[in-house]
Short mmCIF file of C-alpha atoms and ligand atoms in Angstrom, two decimals:
data_model
loop_
_atom_site.label_atom_id
_atom_site.label_comp_id
_atom_site.label_asym_id
_atom_site.label_seq_id
_atom_site.Cartn_x
_atom_site.Cartn_y
_atom_site.Cartn_z
CA MET B 17 0.00 0.00 0.00
CA ALA B 18 1.35 3.44 -0.89
CA ALA B 19 2.14 5.58 2.14
CA ALA B 20 -0.10 8.61 2.71
CA LYS B 21 1.55 11.95 1.84
CA LEU B 22 1.64 14.64 4.49
CA GLN B 23 1.37 18.32 3.67
CA PRO B 24 4.70 20.11 3.10
CA VAL B 25 5.87 22.03 6.17
CA PRO B 26 5.12 25.75 5.59
CA THR B 27 8.22 27.97 5.59
CA ALA B 28 8.70 31.65 6.33
CA GLY B 29 9.64 34.24 3.69
CA ASN B 30 11.09 33.15 0.36
CA GLU B 31 12.52 29.81 1.47
CA ALA B 32 11.69 26.83 -0.74
CA PRO B 33 9.16 24.54 0.94
CA ALA B 34 10.69 21.54 2.69
CA PRO B 35 10.31 18.40 0.54
CA GLU B 36 7.28 16.28 1.25
CA ARG B 37 7.90 13.38 3.58
CA SER B 38 5.73 10.31 3.55
CA ALA B 39 4.07 9.09 6.74
CA GLU B 40 6.32 6.05 6.43
CA ASP B 41 9.42 8.25 6.45
CA ILE B 42 8.19 10.23 9.43
CA ALA B 43 7.43 7.08 11.42
CA GLY B 44 10.74 5.57 10.28
CA GLN B 45 12.68 8.62 11.40
CA ALA B 46 10.96 8.54 14.81
CA TYR B 47 11.82 4.84 15.19
CA PHE B 48 15.43 5.48 14.13
CA ASP B 49 15.82 8.41 16.56
CA ARG B 50 14.46 6.30 19.41
CA ILE B 51 16.79 3.39 18.66
CA ILE B 52 19.80 5.73 18.56
CA ALA B 53 18.72 7.51 21.76
CA GLU B 54 18.29 4.15 23.51
CA ASP B 55 21.71 3.08 22.22
CA SER B 56 20.14 0.03 20.58
CA ARG B 57 20.79 -1.35 17.14
CA ILE B 58 19.56 -0.59 13.66
CA GLU B 59 19.18 -3.72 11.52
CA PRO B 60 19.26 -4.01 7.69
CA LYS B 61 15.50 -3.93 7.12
CA ASP B 62 14.90 -1.02 9.51
CA TRP B 63 14.22 2.44 8.19
CA MET B 64 17.34 4.59 8.26
CA PRO B 65 18.22 8.06 6.95
CA ALA B 66 19.88 8.00 3.53
CA ALA B 67 22.90 9.85 4.95
CA TYR B 68 23.34 7.21 7.71
CA ARG B 69 23.29 4.45 5.08
CA LYS B 70 25.77 6.37 2.91
CA THR B 71 28.16 6.99 5.80
CA LEU B 72 28.10 3.33 6.76
CA VAL B 73 28.73 2.12 3.22
CA ARG B 74 31.62 4.60 2.98
CA GLN B 75 33.24 3.62 6.28
CA ILE B 76 32.61 -0.13 6.08
CA SER B 77 33.76 -0.44 2.47
CA GLN B 78 36.86 1.68 3.15
CA HIS B 79 37.57 -0.63 6.05
CA ALA B 80 37.04 -3.75 3.88
CA HIS B 81 39.35 -2.36 1.18
CA SER B 82 41.97 -1.67 3.86
CA GLU B 83 41.89 -5.27 4.99
CA ILE B 84 42.33 -6.52 1.43
CA ILE B 85 45.09 -4.08 0.42
CA GLY B 86 46.61 -4.56 3.89
CA MET B 87 47.39 -8.17 2.97
CA GLN B 88 50.06 -7.03 0.52
CA PRO B 89 52.88 -5.68 2.73
CA GLU B 90 52.82 -8.84 4.85
CA ALA B 91 52.19 -11.33 2.05
CA ASN B 92 55.48 -10.13 0.57
CA TRP B 93 57.26 -11.55 3.61
CA ILE B 94 55.68 -15.01 3.78
CA THR B 95 58.39 -16.65 1.69
CA ARG B 96 61.11 -14.72 3.50
CA ALA B 97 59.96 -15.38 7.08
CA PRO B 98 62.91 -16.75 9.08
CA SER B 99 61.41 -20.16 9.99
CA LEU B 100 58.64 -22.56 9.03
CA LYS B 101 56.76 -21.63 12.20
CA ARG B 102 57.00 -17.90 11.39
CA LYS B 103 55.79 -18.57 7.83
CA ALA B 104 52.78 -20.52 9.11
CA ILE B 105 51.87 -17.78 11.59
CA LEU B 106 52.23 -15.00 9.02
CA MET B 107 50.25 -16.95 6.43
CA ALA B 108 47.42 -17.43 8.97
CA LYS B 109 47.45 -13.71 9.75
CA VAL B 110 47.25 -12.71 6.09
CA GLN B 111 44.36 -15.16 5.60
CA ASP B 112 42.61 -13.61 8.61
CA GLU B 113 42.82 -10.20 6.93
CA ALA B 114 41.14 -11.64 3.82
CA GLY B 115 38.39 -12.99 6.08
CA HIS B 116 37.95 -9.57 7.70
CA GLY B 117 37.55 -8.04 4.26
CA LEU B 118 34.86 -10.58 3.44
CA TYR B 119 32.86 -10.05 6.67
CA LEU B 120 33.01 -6.33 6.06
CA TYR B 121 31.95 -6.51 2.41
CA SER B 122 29.04 -8.68 3.58
CA ALA B 123 28.10 -6.10 6.23
CA ALA B 124 28.24 -3.35 3.58
CA GLU B 125 26.08 -5.42 1.20
CA THR B 126 23.30 -5.55 3.80
CA LEU B 127 22.99 -1.79 3.20
CA GLY B 128 22.11 -2.40 -0.43
CA THR B 129 25.39 -1.85 -2.31
CA PRO B 130 26.59 -5.05 -4.01
CA ARG B 131 30.13 -6.23 -3.44
CA ASP B 132 31.14 -5.98 -7.09
CA VAL B 133 30.18 -2.28 -7.09
CA LEU B 134 32.32 -1.67 -3.99
CA ASN B 135 35.18 -3.62 -5.47
CA GLN B 136 34.94 -1.66 -8.72
CA GLN B 137 35.15 1.61 -6.77
CA LEU B 138 38.44 0.38 -5.30
CA LEU B 139 39.79 -0.78 -8.66
CA ASP B 140 38.83 2.56 -10.25
CA GLY B 141 40.71 4.42 -7.52
CA LYS B 142 37.47 6.07 -6.36
CA ALA B 143 37.41 4.48 -2.90
CA LYS B 144 39.85 5.10 -0.08
CA TYR B 145 41.69 2.53 1.97
CA SER B 146 43.85 3.06 5.03
CA SER B 147 46.87 5.32 4.52
CA ILE B 148 49.13 2.93 6.43
CA PHE B 149 49.23 0.31 3.69
CA ASN B 150 50.96 2.71 1.32
CA TYR B 151 54.20 2.45 3.28
CA PRO B 152 56.75 -0.22 2.34
CA ALA B 153 57.61 -3.25 4.50
CA ARG B 154 61.38 -3.31 4.17
CA SER B 155 62.64 -5.87 6.68
CA TRP B 156 61.46 -8.85 8.70
CA ALA B 157 61.24 -6.52 11.72
CA ASP B 158 58.54 -4.61 9.83
CA MET B 159 56.31 -7.66 10.33
CA GLY B 160 56.77 -7.05 14.05
CA ALA B 161 56.12 -3.32 13.79
CA ILE B 162 53.03 -3.83 11.61
CA GLY B 163 51.63 -6.39 14.06
CA TRP B 164 52.42 -4.33 17.14
CA LEU B 165 51.68 -0.81 15.91
CA VAL B 166 49.32 -1.22 12.94
CA ASP B 167 47.19 -4.00 14.41
CA GLY B 168 47.50 -2.25 17.78
CA ALA B 169 46.08 0.96 16.29
CA ALA B 170 43.43 -1.09 14.49
CA ILE B 171 42.33 -2.61 17.82
CA ALA B 172 42.24 0.76 19.60
CA ASN B 173 40.11 2.12 16.76
CA GLN B 174 37.92 -0.94 16.27
CA VAL B 175 37.03 -2.19 19.76
CA PRO B 176 34.59 0.74 20.18
CA LEU B 177 33.16 -0.13 16.74
CA CYS B 178 31.91 -3.43 18.22
CA ARG B 179 29.22 -1.17 19.74
CA ALA B 180 28.43 0.58 16.45
CA SER B 181 24.72 1.25 16.08
CA TYR B 182 24.47 -0.73 12.85
CA GLY B 183 24.02 -4.38 13.87
CA PRO B 184 25.89 -6.23 11.06
CA TYR B 185 28.91 -3.89 11.38
CA GLY B 186 29.14 -4.18 15.16
CA ARG B 187 28.82 -7.98 15.05
CA ALA B 188 31.48 -8.30 12.33
CA MET B 189 33.80 -6.16 14.45
CA VAL B 190 33.56 -8.51 17.45
CA ARG B 191 35.18 -11.34 15.57
CA ILE B 192 37.63 -9.08 13.77
CA CYS B 193 38.85 -7.59 17.06
CA LYS B 194 39.47 -11.03 18.57
CA GLU B 195 41.68 -11.90 15.61
CA GLU B 196 43.40 -8.50 15.64
CA SER B 197 44.41 -9.09 19.28
CA PHE B 198 46.22 -12.24 18.22
CA HIS B 199 47.85 -10.31 15.38
CA GLN B 200 49.04 -7.61 17.70
CA ARG B 201 50.60 -10.12 20.06
CA GLN B 202 52.42 -11.93 17.28
CA GLY B 203 53.90 -8.60 16.15
CA PHE B 204 54.90 -7.74 19.71
CA GLU B 205 56.55 -11.13 20.08
CA ILE B 206 58.56 -10.73 16.86
CA LEU B 207 59.89 -7.39 18.12
CA LEU B 208 60.57 -8.78 21.60
CA GLU B 209 62.67 -11.57 20.17
CA LEU B 210 64.58 -9.21 17.86
CA SER B 211 65.16 -6.65 20.59
CA HIS B 212 66.70 -9.38 22.77
CA GLY B 213 68.78 -10.73 19.88
CA THR B 214 72.06 -9.47 18.42
CA PRO B 215 72.75 -5.71 18.33
CA GLU B 216 71.96 -5.81 14.58
CA GLN B 217 68.61 -7.47 15.24
CA LYS B 218 67.77 -4.93 17.92
CA GLN B 219 68.70 -2.13 15.53
CA MET B 220 66.48 -3.67 12.84
CA ALA B 221 63.54 -3.69 15.31
CA GLN B 222 64.22 -0.07 16.32
CA ASP B 223 64.43 1.00 12.67
CA ALA B 224 61.04 -0.63 11.94
CA VAL B 225 59.43 1.13 14.92
CA ASP B 226 61.01 4.43 13.84
CA ARG B 227 59.40 4.13 10.39
CA PHE B 228 55.96 2.91 11.47
CA TYR B 229 55.32 5.10 14.54
CA ALA B 230 54.06 8.28 12.84
CA PRO B 231 52.11 6.52 10.05
CA ALA B 232 50.42 4.36 12.74
CA LEU B 233 49.33 7.49 14.64
CA MET B 234 47.89 8.86 11.39
CA MET B 235 45.69 5.77 10.97
CA PHE B 236 43.18 7.35 13.39
CA GLY B 237 42.43 10.00 10.79
CA PRO B 238 42.84 13.78 10.76
CA PRO B 239 42.74 15.86 13.96
CA ASP B 240 39.22 16.39 15.31
CA ASP B 241 38.94 19.95 14.05
CA ASP B 242 39.73 18.71 10.54
CA SER B 243 37.54 15.60 10.58
CA PRO B 244 34.35 16.36 8.63
CA ASN B 245 32.60 13.07 9.40
CA SER B 246 33.27 12.54 13.10
CA LYS B 247 30.59 14.69 14.68
CA GLN B 248 27.69 13.16 12.77
CA SER B 249 29.10 9.62 13.01
CA MET B 250 29.33 10.04 16.79
CA ALA B 251 25.80 11.43 17.01
CA TRP B 252 24.64 8.28 15.19
CA ASN B 253 26.64 6.01 17.55
CA ILE B 254 28.73 4.68 14.68
CA LYS B 255 31.96 6.15 16.04
CA ARG B 256 32.10 6.21 19.85
CA PHE B 257 35.23 8.31 20.22
CA SER B 258 36.82 11.01 18.15
CA ASN B 259 39.99 10.48 16.11
CA ASP B 260 42.13 12.39 18.65
CA GLU B 261 40.62 10.55 21.63
CA LEU B 262 41.50 7.20 20.09
CA ARG B 263 44.98 8.40 19.14
CA GLN B 264 45.48 9.40 22.80
CA ARG B 265 44.43 5.96 24.04
CA PHE B 266 46.76 4.28 21.60
CA VAL B 267 49.76 6.38 22.60
CA GLY B 268 49.11 5.57 26.28
CA MET B 269 49.01 1.89 25.41
CA ILE B 270 52.23 1.73 23.41
CA VAL B 271 54.33 3.83 25.77
CA GLU B 272 54.24 1.06 28.38
CA GLN B 273 54.64 -1.72 25.83
CA ALA B 274 57.70 -0.04 24.28
CA LYS B 275 59.38 -0.18 27.71
CA VAL B 276 58.84 -3.96 27.87
CA LEU B 277 60.23 -4.27 24.35
CA GLY B 278 63.29 -2.21 25.27
CA LEU B 279 62.66 -0.02 22.21
CA THR B 280 62.29 3.75 21.95
CA LEU B 281 59.35 5.55 20.41
CA PRO B 282 60.83 8.08 17.96
CA ASP B 283 59.11 11.07 19.50
CA PRO B 284 61.21 13.63 21.38
CA GLU B 285 58.08 15.47 22.52
CA LEU B 286 56.31 12.47 24.00
CA ARG B 287 55.21 13.02 27.61
CA PHE B 288 52.13 12.74 29.78
CA ASP B 289 50.73 16.08 30.84
CA GLU B 290 49.39 15.58 34.39
CA GLU B 291 47.41 18.80 34.26
CA THR B 292 45.33 17.96 31.21
CA GLY B 293 45.56 14.18 31.54
CA GLN B 294 46.65 14.11 27.88
CA TRP B 295 49.59 12.62 26.09
CA ILE B 296 51.62 15.23 24.28
CA HIS B 297 53.15 13.82 21.13
CA MET B 298 54.99 15.30 18.19
CA GLU B 299 53.13 17.21 15.48
CA LEU B 300 52.24 14.75 12.75
CA ASP B 301 52.90 15.64 9.13
CA TRP B 302 49.30 16.09 7.94
CA GLN B 303 50.45 17.16 4.49
CA GLU B 304 52.09 13.76 4.11
CA PHE B 305 48.81 12.14 5.25
CA LYS B 306 46.83 14.12 2.66
CA ASP B 307 49.30 13.17 -0.06
CA VAL B 308 49.09 9.49 0.86
CA ILE B 309 45.29 9.38 0.84
CA ALA B 310 45.27 11.32 -2.44
CA GLY B 311 47.29 8.49 -4.03
CA ARG B 312 50.78 10.00 -3.76
CA GLY B 313 52.24 7.81 -1.00
CA PRO B 314 55.37 5.70 -1.40
CA CYS B 315 53.49 2.52 -2.46
CA ASN B 316 50.02 3.61 -3.69
CA ALA B 317 50.73 2.84 -7.35
CA GLN B 318 52.29 -0.52 -6.53
CA ARG B 319 49.43 -1.56 -4.19
CA MET B 320 46.75 -0.66 -6.74
CA ALA B 321 48.60 -2.33 -9.62
CA ARG B 322 48.90 -5.54 -7.58
CA ARG B 323 45.20 -5.42 -6.60
CA ARG B 324 44.13 -4.98 -10.24
CA GLU B 325 46.41 -7.80 -11.30
CA ALA B 326 44.97 -10.09 -8.59
CA HIS B 327 41.46 -9.17 -9.73
CA GLU B 328 42.34 -10.06 -13.34
CA ASP B 329 43.91 -13.34 -12.20
CA GLY B 330 40.68 -14.19 -10.41
CA THR B 331 38.48 -13.81 -13.52
CA TRP B 332 38.30 -17.57 -14.15
CA VAL B 333 37.21 -18.18 -10.54
CA ARG B 334 34.36 -15.68 -10.83
CA GLU B 335 33.33 -17.16 -14.20
CA ALA B 336 33.39 -20.69 -12.81
CA ALA B 337 31.37 -19.65 -9.74
CA ARG B 338 28.80 -17.92 -11.97
CA ALA B 339 28.49 -20.95 -14.28
CA TYR B 340 28.05 -23.23 -11.26
CA ALA B 341 25.39 -20.96 -9.73
CA GLU B 342 23.50 -20.88 -13.05
CA LYS B 343 23.61 -24.66 -13.26
CA GLN B 344 22.29 -24.96 -9.71
CA LEU B 345 19.47 -22.54 -10.52
CA LYS B 346 18.49 -24.57 -13.59
CA LYS B 347 18.41 -27.73 -11.47
CA VAL B 348 16.12 -26.05 -8.94
CA GLY B 349 13.91 -24.82 -11.83
CA ALA B 350 13.73 -28.31 -13.33
CA ALA B 351 12.82 -29.97 -10.01
N1 FAQ T 410 43.48 6.44 5.69
O1 FAQ T 410 36.16 12.73 8.74
P1 FAQ T 410 37.21 11.69 8.93
C1 FAQ T 410 43.14 -2.70 9.24
C2 FAQ T 410 39.62 9.77 5.30
S1 FAQ T 410 43.00 -1.22 10.09
C3 FAQ T 410 42.77 6.79 4.60
O2 FAQ T 410 37.90 11.65 10.23
P2 FAQ T 410 35.92 9.13 9.39
C4 FAQ T 410 43.66 -3.91 9.98
C5 FAQ T 410 38.16 9.47 5.61
O3 FAQ T 410 37.73 8.31 4.97
C6 FAQ T 410 42.70 0.07 8.91
N2 FAQ T 410 41.75 7.68 4.64
O4 FAQ T 410 36.61 10.26 8.51
C7 FAQ T 410 44.85 -4.51 9.33
C8 FAQ T 410 37.49 10.71 5.09
O5 FAQ T 410 37.40 10.65 3.68
P3 FAQ T 410 35.97 10.60 2.86
C9 FAQ T 410 41.27 0.29 8.51
C10 FAQ T 410 41.45 8.20 5.85
O6 FAQ T 410 35.44 8.08 8.48
C11 FAQ T 410 46.07 -4.51 9.98
C12 FAQ T 410 38.51 11.81 5.35
O7 FAQ T 410 39.76 11.16 5.50
N3 FAQ T 410 40.43 0.59 9.63
O8 FAQ T 410 42.81 -2.68 8.11
C13 FAQ T 410 42.14 7.86 7.02
O9 FAQ T 410 34.95 9.74 10.36
C14 FAQ T 410 47.20 -5.07 9.40
C15 FAQ T 410 38.18 12.61 6.59
O10 FAQ T 410 38.33 11.85 7.79
C16 FAQ T 410 39.24 1.22 9.47
O11 FAQ T 410 38.87 1.57 8.39
C17 FAQ T 410 43.20 6.94 6.90
N4 FAQ T 410 43.95 6.57 7.96
O12 FAQ T 410 37.12 8.56 10.28
C18 FAQ T 410 44.78 -5.13 8.08
C19 FAQ T 410 38.43 1.40 10.72
N5 FAQ T 410 41.61 8.55 8.04
O13 FAQ T 410 35.52 9.18 2.95
C20 FAQ T 410 45.91 -5.71 7.47
C21 FAQ T 410 37.06 1.93 10.46
C22 FAQ T 410 40.62 9.30 7.54
O14 FAQ T 410 35.05 11.53 3.59
C23 FAQ T 410 47.13 -5.67 8.17
N6 FAQ T 410 37.08 3.30 10.05
N7 FAQ T 410 40.52 9.10 6.22
O15 FAQ T 410 36.33 11.01 1.48
C24 FAQ T 410 37.08 4.36 10.91
O16 FAQ T 410 37.09 4.20 12.13
C25 FAQ T 410 37.02 5.74 10.31
O17 FAQ T 410 36.58 5.65 8.99
C26 FAQ T 410 38.39 6.50 10.37
C27 FAQ T 410 38.20 7.88 9.69
C28 FAQ T 410 38.80 6.71 11.81
C29 FAQ T 410 39.48 5.75 9.61
#
């Protein structure tokens, strides 16, 4: 049944009248507002504002793309890992990242955008993925620094997302965070072993931390006063903390862990300010961040070329899956 149309809301002066809203939309908005105010969950078939849907598709697909592109720096090291055990662990981690990408694409699909559309946006260079994966992984110690700092930052950012107001996203994040915790520990353990090894190994670990520290802090996104999406995403209970709040938490976490590792964080300004209860850290190079997300980072071209190549290589798999699905459909039709 078509929803009854309500009269447009009258406006003062020369303003254009507000667009008509159907009774269904008005009731839907009231339901949505109540669910958000109660801190409950919105599910795929619930009414939701178009802008909420769009924000979720943007954030979830960017996150999914990050997981998929994020496989590359570590996959490069599988054959060069120093032992069979290290290879097996790294291989499992890279496979986990693929799984995270798939849960997240599935969560995004529940919002009505098919996976192949999202994937095409990535291939066309129209969709963002995390800045961090545009930095090179130069040594085995980088596997430690990525696990400790990059997965560590991912956990700090993503644990609050387990409470995101959109049900499928929050539920996907629960499993992802469990796996990220394992990833972070394996990175920490690689660095711990190197930092207690030969002086050269310790230097290799320090060098990796020196290169990944600032890019890991940038993973949380621009400073709050330059973050156009945060305010609305927090009002909708998608994001629970601002970019700077999460960056603060992360710094507090790694300061103590660096002491256990016997490594130094490359930040001469790093200190805890008792008065404000805030960590003071060095000014991050936000121009570099902007360049990286605009496609001008050290590895953007290489990462995208590899992704497109992998997509091409997978053509026969997609064709075979399609042919199989068609065959199954015919069988069902014939039965
Ligand atoms: N990189 O207004 P805001 C992982 C963009 S962890 C690139 O603050 P928002 C695990 C942002 O999209 C990494 N772009 O935006 C792993 C927006 O652009 P748009 C992935 C960034 O959304 C470990 C613009 O800047 N994690 O993969 C970045 O409120 C090891 C303005 O920014 C997630 O995606 C950035 N770092 O907050 C895998 C977590 N920061 O779209 C393999 C979920 C910002 O308006 C190996 N996402 N931008 O054109 C989030 O929590 C949020 O989306 C933020 C950004 C915090 C990333």
